Amino acid sequence: MMNSLTLRRPDDWHLHLRDGAMLKGVLPETARHFARAIIMPNLVPPIVTGSQAMAYQGRILAALPEGAVFEPLMTLYLTETTDPADVVAAAQSGLIKAVKLYPAGATTNSHGGVRDLTRVYPVLEAMAKIGLPLCTHGEVTTPEVDIFDREAVFIDTVLDPLRRAMPGLRVVMEHITTAEGADYAAAGGPDLAATITTHHLIINRNHLLVGGIRPHYYCLPVAKRESHRQALRRAATSGLPCYFLGTDSAPHVDALKEHSYGCAGCFTATNTMPLLAHVFEEMQALDRLEAFTSLNGPGFYRLPVNEAQITLVKHEVPQVFPEKILTEAGPVTVFNPGYPVHWHVSL
Ligand code: NCD
Ligand code: ZN
């Protein structure tokens, strides 16, 4: 039995840090274990230009605790008026590492997203030319499509046609939640990858809905049935280079989660690494955890792997995670897997 595991320091390829008091409160939770993170741009208002991304990067760096070593990898929020030249300049200066596609209305702060994909073709063509990845929120927003089917329908009606129309475009399917998503990513060749969250490896839709609605398990894309969770667990632990960690840790204050119109998002920045060690151990794949958290992401993004390391240790006594992170914006509930976790990060 393995009781200790040393890995290259992990990266988070999909993270929401927000701004202001919330940023200040949640950033230390990520910077404690992670070396880098792809920072999602869905602020209010969103980060749509290179100069806004530069200013946001400055605010993140200024919010870091003393002595923390953490690199925010910036992204732009794609809109129908995004200027291809601005995207190219921001990428070539090294400032941004990706552009995020939110279909308008798909999730938190996505109303400024894209309605008609053909209107952003000039931006996508420029991105394909320079190899800049497009991160996709892969759900259709058509009201007729059932919320549990939105990812599979997106793949068939949006993503696959887009990739055929735009050869060379590098795409990350963000936070996949279905077997269809995992299969499509695996078949897509070197220009396609998928992030998988911590919570989608742990919960299915029963956890969300059976015996009382659990607002802290509500996120988008919504958790699917158990067979999909099993497919995601096989994908994450497969070692295949197309799959890597994107926690999608998405803080909302409790008052907005526990609400008649509750916000989507699970907050996993605090306990992701112990939870992943638990899941990978269950799958008898602890030897593949490093690929998922620390190797495959930099491989796809063509960035160096981290030289620093972290060690995970399995203790007899379960890890006690804080129930909430207290930020100046209000309390944020930490994702609770619902079972004891014996893995600790030893710093
Ligand atoms: C994210 C958020 O709150 O910004 N919410 C979520 O449920 N994942 C948005 C997103 O990534 O869809
Ligand atoms: Zn997200």
Tab-separated table of N, CA, C and O in Angstrom, residues 21-130:
chain	number	residue	atom	x	y	z
A	21	ALA	N	-12.629	41.607	-2.834
A	21	ALA	CA	-12.580	40.905	-1.544
A	21	ALA	C	-12.626	39.388	-1.731
A	21	ALA	O	-11.976	38.642	-0.996
A	22	MET	N	-13.388	38.911	-2.709
A	22	MET	CA	-13.465	37.464	-2.948
A	22	MET	C	-12.109	36.945	-3.433
A	22	MET	O	-11.604	35.924	-2.934
A	23	LEU	N	-11.498	37.644	-4.389
A	23	LEU	CA	-10.161	37.263	-4.878
A	23	LEU	C	-9.189	37.143	-3.706
A	23	LEU	O	-8.465	36.146	-3.575
A	24	LYS	N	-9.185	38.145	-2.884
A	24	LYS	CA	-8.264	38.177	-1.728
A	24	LYS	C	-8.508	36.962	-0.815
A	24	LYS	O	-7.568	36.365	-0.299
A	25	GLY	N	-9.766	36.600	-0.661
A	25	GLY	CA	-10.102	35.498	0.239
A	25	GLY	C	-9.806	34.125	-0.332
A	25	GLY	O	-9.407	33.215	0.406
A	26	VAL	N	-10.010	33.935	-1.638
A	26	VAL	CA	-9.867	32.571	-2.183
A	26	VAL	C	-8.499	32.290	-2.788
A	26	VAL	O	-8.087	31.125	-2.873
A	27	LEU	N	-7.775	33.330	-3.205
A	27	LEU	CA	-6.488	33.094	-3.870
A	27	LEU	C	-5.502	32.269	-3.028
A	27	LEU	O	-4.848	31.360	-3.564
A	28	PRO	N	-5.389	32.531	-1.709
A	28	PRO	CA	-4.441	31.716	-0.921
A	28	PRO	C	-4.774	30.233	-0.946
A	28	PRO	O	-3.873	29.394	-0.837
A	29	GLU	N	-6.047	29.896	-1.111
A	29	GLU	CA	-6.449	28.483	-1.129
A	29	GLU	C	-5.844	27.770	-2.334
A	29	GLU	O	-5.438	26.611	-2.239
A	30	THR	N	-5.786	28.442	-3.470
A	30	THR	CA	-5.179	27.849	-4.667
A	30	THR	C	-3.657	27.919	-4.603
A	30	THR	O	-2.966	26.943	-4.893
A	31	ALA	N	-3.136	29.091	-4.190
A	31	ALA	CA	-1.679	29.298	-4.237
A	31	ALA	C	-0.940	28.374	-3.266
A	31	ALA	O	0.245	28.101	-3.446
A	32	ARG	N	-1.644	27.859	-2.263
A	32	ARG	CA	-1.018	26.962	-1.285
A	32	ARG	C	-0.468	25.699	-1.950
A	32	ARG	O	0.618	25.242	-1.622
A	33	HIS	N	-1.211	25.138	-2.914
A	33	HIS	CA	-0.790	23.865	-3.519
A	33	HIS	C	-0.413	23.985	-4.990
A	33	HIS	O	0.362	23.162	-5.483
A	34	PHE	N	-0.999	24.943	-5.691
A	34	PHE	CA	-0.849	24.988	-7.147
A	34	PHE	C	0.192	26.021	-7.565
A	34	PHE	O	0.277	27.103	-6.982
A	35	ALA	N	0.940	25.678	-8.619
A	35	ALA	CA	1.961	26.595	-9.127
A	35	ALA	C	1.368	27.615	-10.098
A	35	ALA	O	1.784	28.770	-10.135
A	36	ARG	N	0.404	27.148	-10.907
A	36	ARG	CA	-0.174	28.022	-11.946
A	36	ARG	C	-1.647	27.669	-12.079
A	36	ARG	O	-2.072	26.576	-11.726
A	37	ALA	N	-2.405	28.623	-12.643
A	37	ALA	CA	-3.791	28.294	-12.979
A	37	ALA	C	-4.233	29.141	-14.163
A	37	ALA	O	-3.824	30.301	-14.306
A	38	ILE	N	-5.041	28.518	-14.999
A	38	ILE	CA	-5.734	29.249	-16.065
A	38	ILE	C	-6.890	30.000	-15.399
A	38	ILE	O	-7.761	29.379	-14.769
A	39	ILE	N	-6.855	31.325	-15.513
A	39	ILE	CA	-7.813	32.163	-14.798
A	39	ILE	C	-8.990	32.500	-15.716
A	39	ILE	O	-8.825	33.148	-16.757
A	40	MET	N	-10.167	32.084	-15.303
A	40	MET	CA	-11.355	32.320	-16.112
A	40	MET	C	-11.729	33.809	-16.088
A	40	MET	O	-11.608	34.468	-15.043
A	41	PRO	N	-12.188	34.309	-17.246
A	41	PRO	CA	-12.380	35.753	-17.401
A	41	PRO	C	-13.809	36.230	-17.184
A	41	PRO	O	-14.139	37.360	-17.554
A	42	ASN	N	-14.690	35.396	-16.577
A	42	ASN	CA	-16.106	35.785	-16.492
A	42	ASN	C	-16.400	36.667	-15.281
A	42	ASN	O	-17.260	36.376	-14.459
A	43	LEU	N	-15.658	37.766	-15.197
A	43	LEU	CA	-15.941	38.767	-14.162
A	43	LEU	C	-17.127	39.601	-14.621
A	43	LEU	O	-17.616	39.462	-15.734
A	44	VAL	N	-17.560	40.498	-13.740
A	44	VAL	CA	-18.599	41.454	-14.111
A	44	VAL	C	-17.976	42.845	-14.076
A	44	VAL	O	-17.674	43.317	-12.984
A	45	PRO	N	-17.710	43.535	-15.179
A	45	PRO	CA	-17.826	43.047	-16.541
A	45	PRO	C	-16.683	42.082	-16.872
A	45	PRO	O	-15.652	42.073	-16.188
A	46	PRO	N	-16.832	41.300	-17.931
A	46	PRO	CA	-15.819	40.294	-18.264
A	46	PRO	C	-14.507	40.910	-18.775
A	46	PRO	O	-14.468	42.062	-19.195
A	47	ILE	N	-13.459	40.076	-18.738
A	47	ILE	CA	-12.134	40.472	-19.232
A	47	ILE	C	-12.107	40.185	-20.733
A	47	ILE	O	-11.962	39.037	-21.147
A	48	VAL	N	-12.280	41.233	-21.534
A	48	VAL	CA	-12.386	40.991	-22.976
A	48	VAL	C	-11.207	41.525	-23.782
A	48	VAL	O	-11.045	41.132	-24.934
A	49	THR	N	-10.393	42.387	-23.212
A	49	THR	CA	-9.260	42.921	-23.981
A	49	THR	C	-7.942	42.603	-23.289
A	49	THR	O	-7.901	42.331	-22.076
A	50	GLY	N	-6.877	42.708	-24.071
A	50	GLY	CA	-5.545	42.473	-23.518
A	50	GLY	C	-5.240	43.423	-22.370
A	50	GLY	O	-4.669	43.008	-21.352
A	51	SER	N	-5.646	44.674	-22.496
A	51	SER	CA	-5.298	45.599	-21.414
A	51	SER	C	-6.081	45.272	-20.149
A	51	SER	O	-5.560	45.395	-19.033
A	52	GLN	N	-7.322	44.798	-20.291
A	52	GLN	CA	-8.072	44.378	-19.091
A	52	GLN	C	-7.419	43.148	-18.453
A	52	GLN	O	-7.351	43.039	-17.220
A	53	ALA	N	-6.928	42.224	-19.290
A	53	ALA	CA	-6.277	41.021	-18.746
A	53	ALA	C	-5.009	41.408	-17.991
A	53	ALA	O	-4.699	40.839	-16.936
A	54	MET	N	-4.290	42.397	-18.514
A	54	MET	CA	-3.056	42.809	-17.848
A	54	MET	C	-3.373	43.435	-16.488
A	54	MET	O	-2.710	43.150	-15.485
A	55	ALA	N	-4.420	44.266	-16.462
A	55	ALA	CA	-4.791	44.898	-15.190
A	55	ALA	C	-5.266	43.834	-14.191
A	55	ALA	O	-4.921	43.881	-13.000
A	56	TYR	N	-6.037	42.857	-14.669
A	56	TYR	CA	-6.537	41.792	-13.770
A	56	TYR	C	-5.367	40.956	-13.241
A	56	TYR	O	-5.306	40.636	-12.051
A	57	GLN	N	-4.422	40.650	-14.115
A	57	GLN	CA	-3.232	39.901	-13.669
A	57	GLN	C	-2.525	40.667	-12.545
A	57	GLN	O	-2.099	40.070	-11.548
A	58	GLY	N	-2.447	41.986	-12.692
A	58	GLY	CA	-1.814	42.811	-11.655
A	58	GLY	C	-2.571	42.717	-10.340
A	58	GLY	O	-1.969	42.629	-9.258
A	59	ARG	N	-3.905	42.712	-10.410
A	59	ARG	CA	-4.704	42.627	-9.174
A	59	ARG	C	-4.525	41.261	-8.503
A	59	ARG	O	-4.501	41.153	-7.281
A	60	ILE	N	-4.405	40.212	-9.324
A	60	ILE	CA	-4.193	38.867	-8.746
A	60	ILE	C	-2.837	38.818	-8.044
A	60	ILE	O	-2.724	38.379	-6.896
A	61	LEU	N	-1.816	39.298	-8.729
A	61	LEU	CA	-0.469	39.250	-8.130
A	61	LEU	C	-0.421	40.077	-6.848
A	61	LEU	O	0.198	39.678	-5.862
A	62	ALA	N	-1.137	41.198	-6.851
A	62	ALA	CA	-1.146	42.062	-5.658
A	62	ALA	C	-1.899	41.410	-4.501
A	62	ALA	O	-1.651	41.738	-3.339
A	63	ALA	N	-2.818	40.490	-4.804
A	63	ALA	CA	-3.621	39.842	-3.753
A	63	ALA	C	-2.929	38.605	-3.174
A	63	ALA	O	-3.438	37.998	-2.229
A	64	LEU	N	-1.783	38.213	-3.752
A	64	LEU	CA	-1.099	37.003	-3.261
A	64	LEU	C	-0.563	37.219	-1.846
A	64	LEU	O	-0.046	38.288	-1.537
A	65	PRO	N	-0.666	36.200	-1.012
A	65	PRO	CA	-0.050	36.321	0.322
A	65	PRO	C	1.469	36.461	0.200
A	65	PRO	O	2.055	35.959	-0.767
A	66	GLU	N	2.081	37.098	1.177
A	66	GLU	CA	3.545	37.239	1.250
A	66	GLU	C	4.224	35.904	0.978
A	66	GLU	O	3.863	34.890	1.583
A	67	GLY	N	5.174	35.906	0.081
A	67	GLY	CA	5.994	34.710	-0.095
A	67	GLY	C	5.381	33.644	-1.001
A	67	GLY	O	6.046	32.667	-1.325
A	68	ALA	N	4.118	33.805	-1.393
A	68	ALA	CA	3.496	32.780	-2.245
A	68	ALA	C	4.092	32.843	-3.643
A	68	ALA	O	4.385	33.925	-4.151
A	69	VAL	N	4.287	31.653	-4.236
A	69	VAL	CA	4.792	31.594	-5.606
A	69	VAL	C	3.681	31.005	-6.461
A	69	VAL	O	3.350	29.823	-6.337
A	70	PHE	N	3.066	31.838	-7.274
A	70	PHE	CA	1.911	31.398	-8.054
A	70	PHE	C	1.833	32.257	-9.303
A	70	PHE	O	1.975	33.472	-9.241
A	71	GLU	N	1.623	31.587	-10.444
A	71	GLU	CA	1.552	32.319	-11.709
A	71	GLU	C	0.148	32.219	-12.301
A	71	GLU	O	-0.294	31.133	-12.669
A	72	PRO	N	-0.562	33.346	-12.387
A	72	PRO	CA	-1.869	33.322	-13.034
A	72	PRO	C	-1.704	33.336	-14.553
A	72	PRO	O	-0.991	34.183	-15.095
A	73	LEU	N	-2.314	32.383	-15.226
A	73	LEU	CA	-2.253	32.301	-16.689
A	73	LEU	C	-3.547	32.907	-17.212
A	73	LEU	O	-4.633	32.370	-16.977
A	74	MET	N	-3.425	34.031	-17.896
A	74	MET	CA	-4.607	34.841	-18.187
A	74	MET	C	-5.318	34.376	-19.466
A	74	MET	O	-4.716	33.787	-20.366
A	75	THR	N	-6.613	34.673	-19.504
A	75	THR	CA	-7.436	34.341	-20.676
A	75	THR	C	-8.301	35.546	-21.025
A	75	THR	O	-8.500	36.436	-20.194
A	76	LEU	N	-8.820	35.539	-22.239
A	76	LEU	CA	-9.799	36.555	-22.654
A	76	LEU	C	-11.149	35.890	-22.865
A	76	LEU	O	-11.232	34.732	-23.299
A	77	TYR	N	-12.180	36.667	-22.600
A	77	TYR	CA	-13.577	36.237	-22.764
A	77	TYR	C	-13.983	36.632	-24.176
A	77	TYR	O	-13.955	37.817	-24.527
A	78	LEU	N	-14.306	35.643	-24.980
A	78	LEU	CA	-14.610	35.894	-26.397
A	78	LEU	C	-15.994	36.528	-26.555
A	78	LEU	O	-16.966	36.031	-25.985
A	79	THR	N	-16.044	37.619	-27.309
A	79	THR	CA	-17.334	38.236	-27.628
A	79	THR	C	-17.413	38.408	-29.141
A	79	THR	O	-16.408	38.275	-29.852
A	80	GLU	N	-18.592	38.745	-29.609
A	80	GLU	CA	-18.760	38.906	-31.057
A	80	GLU	C	-18.051	40.152	-31.567
A	80	GLU	O	-17.960	40.350	-32.778
A	81	THR	N	-17.547	40.994	-30.680
A	81	THR	CA	-16.795	42.169	-31.145
A	81	THR	C	-15.312	42.090	-30.771
A	81	THR	O	-14.594	43.078	-30.884
A	82	THR	N	-14.854	40.932	-30.345
A	82	THR	CA	-13.418	40.766	-30.035
A	82	THR	C	-12.584	41.054	-31.285
A	82	THR	O	-12.905	40.598	-32.382
A	83	ASP	N	-11.500	41.819	-31.074
A	83	ASP	CA	-10.620	42.207	-32.184
A	83	ASP	C	-9.497	41.159	-32.318
A	83	ASP	O	-8.706	40.987	-31.381
A	84	PRO	N	-9.417	40.478	-33.469
A	84	PRO	CA	-8.372	39.454	-33.626
A	84	PRO	C	-6.971	40.000	-33.361
A	84	PRO	O	-6.137	39.305	-32.761
A	85	ALA	N	-6.711	41.245	-33.747
A	85	ALA	CA	-5.364	41.799	-33.567
A	85	ALA	C	-5.023	41.945	-32.086
A	85	ALA	O	-3.878	41.728	-31.666
A	86	ASP	N	-6.022	42.288	-31.279
A	86	ASP	CA	-5.796	42.429	-29.830
A	86	ASP	C	-5.479	41.071	-29.209
A	86	ASP	O	-4.579	40.946	-28.366
A	87	VAL	N	-6.191	40.027	-29.659
A	87	VAL	CA	-5.955	38.674	-29.150
A	87	VAL	C	-4.545	38.223	-29.512
A	87	VAL	O	-3.796	37.714	-28.661
A	88	VAL	N	-4.166	38.429	-30.757
A	88	VAL	CA	-2.844	37.988	-31.218
A	88	VAL	C	-1.747	38.729	-30.449
A	88	VAL	O	-0.777	38.113	-29.984
A	89	ALA	N	-1.931	40.028	-30.266
A	89	ALA	CA	-0.905	40.801	-29.550
A	89	ALA	C	-0.794	40.319	-28.101
A	89	ALA	O	0.313	40.159	-27.571
A	90	ALA	N	-1.934	40.054	-27.461
A	90	ALA	CA	-1.902	39.613	-26.055
A	90	ALA	C	-1.267	38.224	-25.940
A	90	ALA	O	-0.601	37.919	-24.952
A	91	ALA	N	-1.469	37.389	-26.943
A	91	ALA	CA	-0.862	36.051	-26.920
A	91	ALA	C	0.632	36.153	-27.192
A	91	ALA	O	1.451	35.518	-26.511
A	92	GLN	N	0.994	36.958	-28.179
A	92	GLN	CA	2.407	37.007	-28.558
A	92	GLN	C	3.268	37.688	-27.506
A	92	GLN	O	4.457	37.396	-27.389
A	93	SER	N	2.663	38.560	-26.696
A	93	SER	CA	3.441	39.171	-25.607
A	93	SER	C	3.590	38.201	-24.434
A	93	SER	O	4.280	38.494	-23.465
A	94	GLY	N	2.889	37.059	-24.486
A	94	GLY	CA	2.966	36.081	-23.400
A	94	GLY	C	1.918	36.302	-22.321
A	94	GLY	O	1.811	35.524	-21.377
A	95	LEU	N	1.115	37.361	-22.457
A	95	LEU	CA	0.150	37.687	-21.402
A	95	LEU	C	-0.966	36.655	-21.297
A	95	LEU	O	-1.293	36.199	-20.200
A	96	ILE	N	-1.573	36.296	-22.421
A	96	ILE	CA	-2.698	35.354	-22.346
A	96	ILE	C	-2.281	33.984	-22.889
A	96	ILE	O	-1.433	33.877	-23.770
A	97	LYS	N	-2.920	32.965	-22.336
A	97	LYS	CA	-2.603	31.592	-22.733
A	97	LYS	C	-3.762	30.917	-23.442
A	97	LYS	O	-3.616	29.810	-23.958
A	98	ALA	N	-4.944	31.570	-23.452
A	98	ALA	CA	-6.117	30.961	-24.083
A	98	ALA	C	-7.208	32.011	-24.198
A	98	ALA	O	-7.119	33.099	-23.602
A	99	VAL	N	-8.230	31.667	-24.965
A	99	VAL	CA	-9.439	32.484	-25.083
A	99	VAL	C	-10.603	31.583	-24.696
A	99	VAL	O	-10.623	30.399	-25.047
A	100	LYS	N	-11.574	32.150	-23.949
A	100	LYS	CA	-12.685	31.320	-23.458
A	100	LYS	C	-13.969	31.620	-24.226
A	100	LYS	O	-14.382	32.773	-24.338
A	101	LEU	N	-14.566	30.553	-24.735
A	101	LEU	CA	-15.867	30.665	-25.409
A	101	LEU	C	-16.983	30.308	-24.433
A	101	LEU	O	-17.059	29.168	-23.953
A	102	TYR	N	-17.827	31.288	-24.138
A	102	TYR	CA	-19.064	31.030	-23.401
A	102	TYR	C	-20.219	31.214	-24.368
A	102	TYR	O	-20.447	32.337	-24.830
A	103	PRO	N	-20.951	30.146	-24.688
A	103	PRO	CA	-22.184	30.380	-25.426
A	103	PRO	C	-23.066	31.307	-24.576
A	103	PRO	O	-23.183	31.107	-23.365
A	104	ALA	N	-23.644	32.343	-25.197
A	104	ALA	CA	-24.410	33.324	-24.422
A	104	ALA	C	-25.491	32.626	-23.606
A	104	ALA	O	-26.267	31.840	-24.132
A	105	GLY	N	-25.495	32.902	-22.297
A	105	GLY	CA	-26.535	32.349	-21.422
A	105	GLY	C	-26.222	30.981	-20.848
A	105	GLY	O	-27.043	30.429	-20.114
A	106	ALA	N	-25.046	30.411	-21.123
A	106	ALA	CA	-24.784	29.032	-20.687
A	106	ALA	C	-24.522	28.914	-19.194
A	106	ALA	O	-24.832	27.901	-18.584
A	107	THR	N	-23.941	29.959	-18.576
A	107	THR	CA	-23.522	29.812	-17.172
A	107	THR	C	-23.341	31.173	-16.522
A	107	THR	O	-23.750	32.190	-17.094
A	108	THR	N	-22.738	31.206	-15.336
A	108	THR	CA	-22.510	32.447	-14.588
A	108	THR	C	-21.838	33.513	-15.462
A	108	THR	O	-20.780	33.255	-16.044
A	109	ASN	N	-22.429	34.688	-15.540
A	109	ASN	CA	-21.850	35.832	-16.277
A	109	ASN	C	-21.495	35.499	-17.722
A	109	ASN	O	-20.419	35.858	-18.203
A	110	SER	N	-22.391	34.829	-18.410
A	110	SER	CA	-22.113	34.476	-19.807
A	110	SER	C	-23.011	35.237	-20.774
A	110	SER	O	-22.974	34.984	-21.975
A	111	HIS	N	-23.791	36.200	-20.260
A	111	HIS	CA	-24.722	36.894	-21.163
A	111	HIS	C	-23.991	37.681	-22.248
A	111	HIS	O	-24.557	37.938	-23.302
A	112	GLY	N	-22.733	38.060	-22.007
A	112	GLY	CA	-21.972	38.771	-23.034
A	112	GLY	C	-21.246	37.827	-23.986
A	112	GLY	O	-20.426	38.261	-24.786
A	113	GLY	N	-21.525	36.531	-23.883
A	113	GLY	CA	-20.823	35.542	-24.701
A	113	GLY	C	-21.311	35.512	-26.140
A	113	GLY	O	-21.943	36.456	-26.617
A	114	VAL	N	-21.005	34.392	-26.810
A	114	VAL	CA	-21.211	34.332	-28.264
A	114	VAL	C	-22.574	33.722	-28.588
A	114	VAL	O	-22.940	32.679	-28.056
A	115	ARG	N	-23.322	34.416	-29.459
A	115	ARG	CA	-24.604	33.888	-29.945
A	115	ARG	C	-24.432	33.188	-31.287
A	115	ARG	O	-24.940	32.102	-31.513
A	116	ASP	N	-23.683	33.848	-32.175
A	116	ASP	CA	-23.513	33.323	-33.537
A	116	ASP	C	-22.019	33.078	-33.752
A	116	ASP	O	-21.233	34.022	-33.902
A	117	LEU	N	-21.650	31.796	-33.769
A	117	LEU	CA	-20.230	31.440	-33.824
A	117	LEU	C	-19.551	31.971	-35.086
A	117	LEU	O	-18.353	32.295	-35.061
A	118	THR	N	-20.285	32.080	-36.183
A	118	THR	CA	-19.639	32.531	-37.427
A	118	THR	C	-19.099	33.962	-37.277
A	118	THR	O	-18.158	34.343	-37.966
A	119	ARG	N	-19.672	34.716	-36.324
A	119	ARG	CA	-19.206	36.100	-36.148
A	119	ARG	C	-17.826	36.166	-35.504
A	119	ARG	O	-17.178	37.218	-35.565
A	120	VAL	N	-17.390	35.083	-34.872
A	120	VAL	CA	-16.045	35.100	-34.271
A	120	VAL	C	-15.042	34.293	-35.104
A	120	VAL	O	-13.901	34.092	-34.675
A	121	TYR	N	-15.428	33.876	-36.288
A	121	TYR	CA	-14.498	33.104	-37.131
A	121	TYR	C	-13.176	33.834	-37.379
A	121	TYR	O	-12.113	33.196	-37.339
A	122	PRO	N	-13.184	35.157	-37.619
A	122	PRO	CA	-11.879	35.811	-37.824
A	122	PRO	C	-10.954	35.668	-36.606
A	122	PRO	O	-9.742	35.485	-36.767
A	123	VAL	N	-11.525	35.730	-35.408
A	123	VAL	CA	-10.702	35.553	-34.206
A	123	VAL	C	-10.186	34.106	-34.156
A	123	VAL	O	-9.000	33.861	-33.895
A	124	LEU	N	-11.069	33.155	-34.427
A	124	LEU	CA	-10.672	31.745	-34.332
A	124	LEU	C	-9.621	31.396	-35.383
A	124	LEU	O	-8.692	30.622	-35.115
A	125	GLU	N	-9.749	31.986	-36.571
A	125	GLU	CA	-8.731	31.749	-37.613
A	125	GLU	C	-7.370	32.270	-37.166
A	125	GLU	O	-6.342	31.604	-37.362
A	126	ALA	N	-7.381	33.446	-36.543
A	126	ALA	CA	-6.108	34.009	-36.058
A	126	ALA	C	-5.525	33.130	-34.954
A	126	ALA	O	-4.309	32.903	-34.894
A	127	MET	N	-6.385	32.608	-34.100
A	127	MET	CA	-5.916	31.741	-33.013
A	127	MET	C	-5.342	30.441	-33.567
A	127	MET	O	-4.322	29.939	-33.078
A	128	ALA	N	-6.009	29.886	-34.576
A	128	ALA	CA	-5.513	28.641	-35.182
A	128	ALA	C	-4.124	28.868	-35.754
A	128	ALA	O	-3.222	28.027	-35.616
A	129	LYS	N	-3.932	30.024	-36.376
A	129	LYS	CA	-2.647	30.329	-37.011
A	129	LYS	C	-1.508	30.375	-35.994
A	129	LYS	O	-0.404	29.917	-36.256
A	130	ILE	N	-1.768	30.929	-34.805
A	130	ILE	CA	-0.682	31.056	-33.822
A	130	ILE	C	-0.713	29.950	-32.761
A	130	ILE	O	0.086	29.949	-31.821
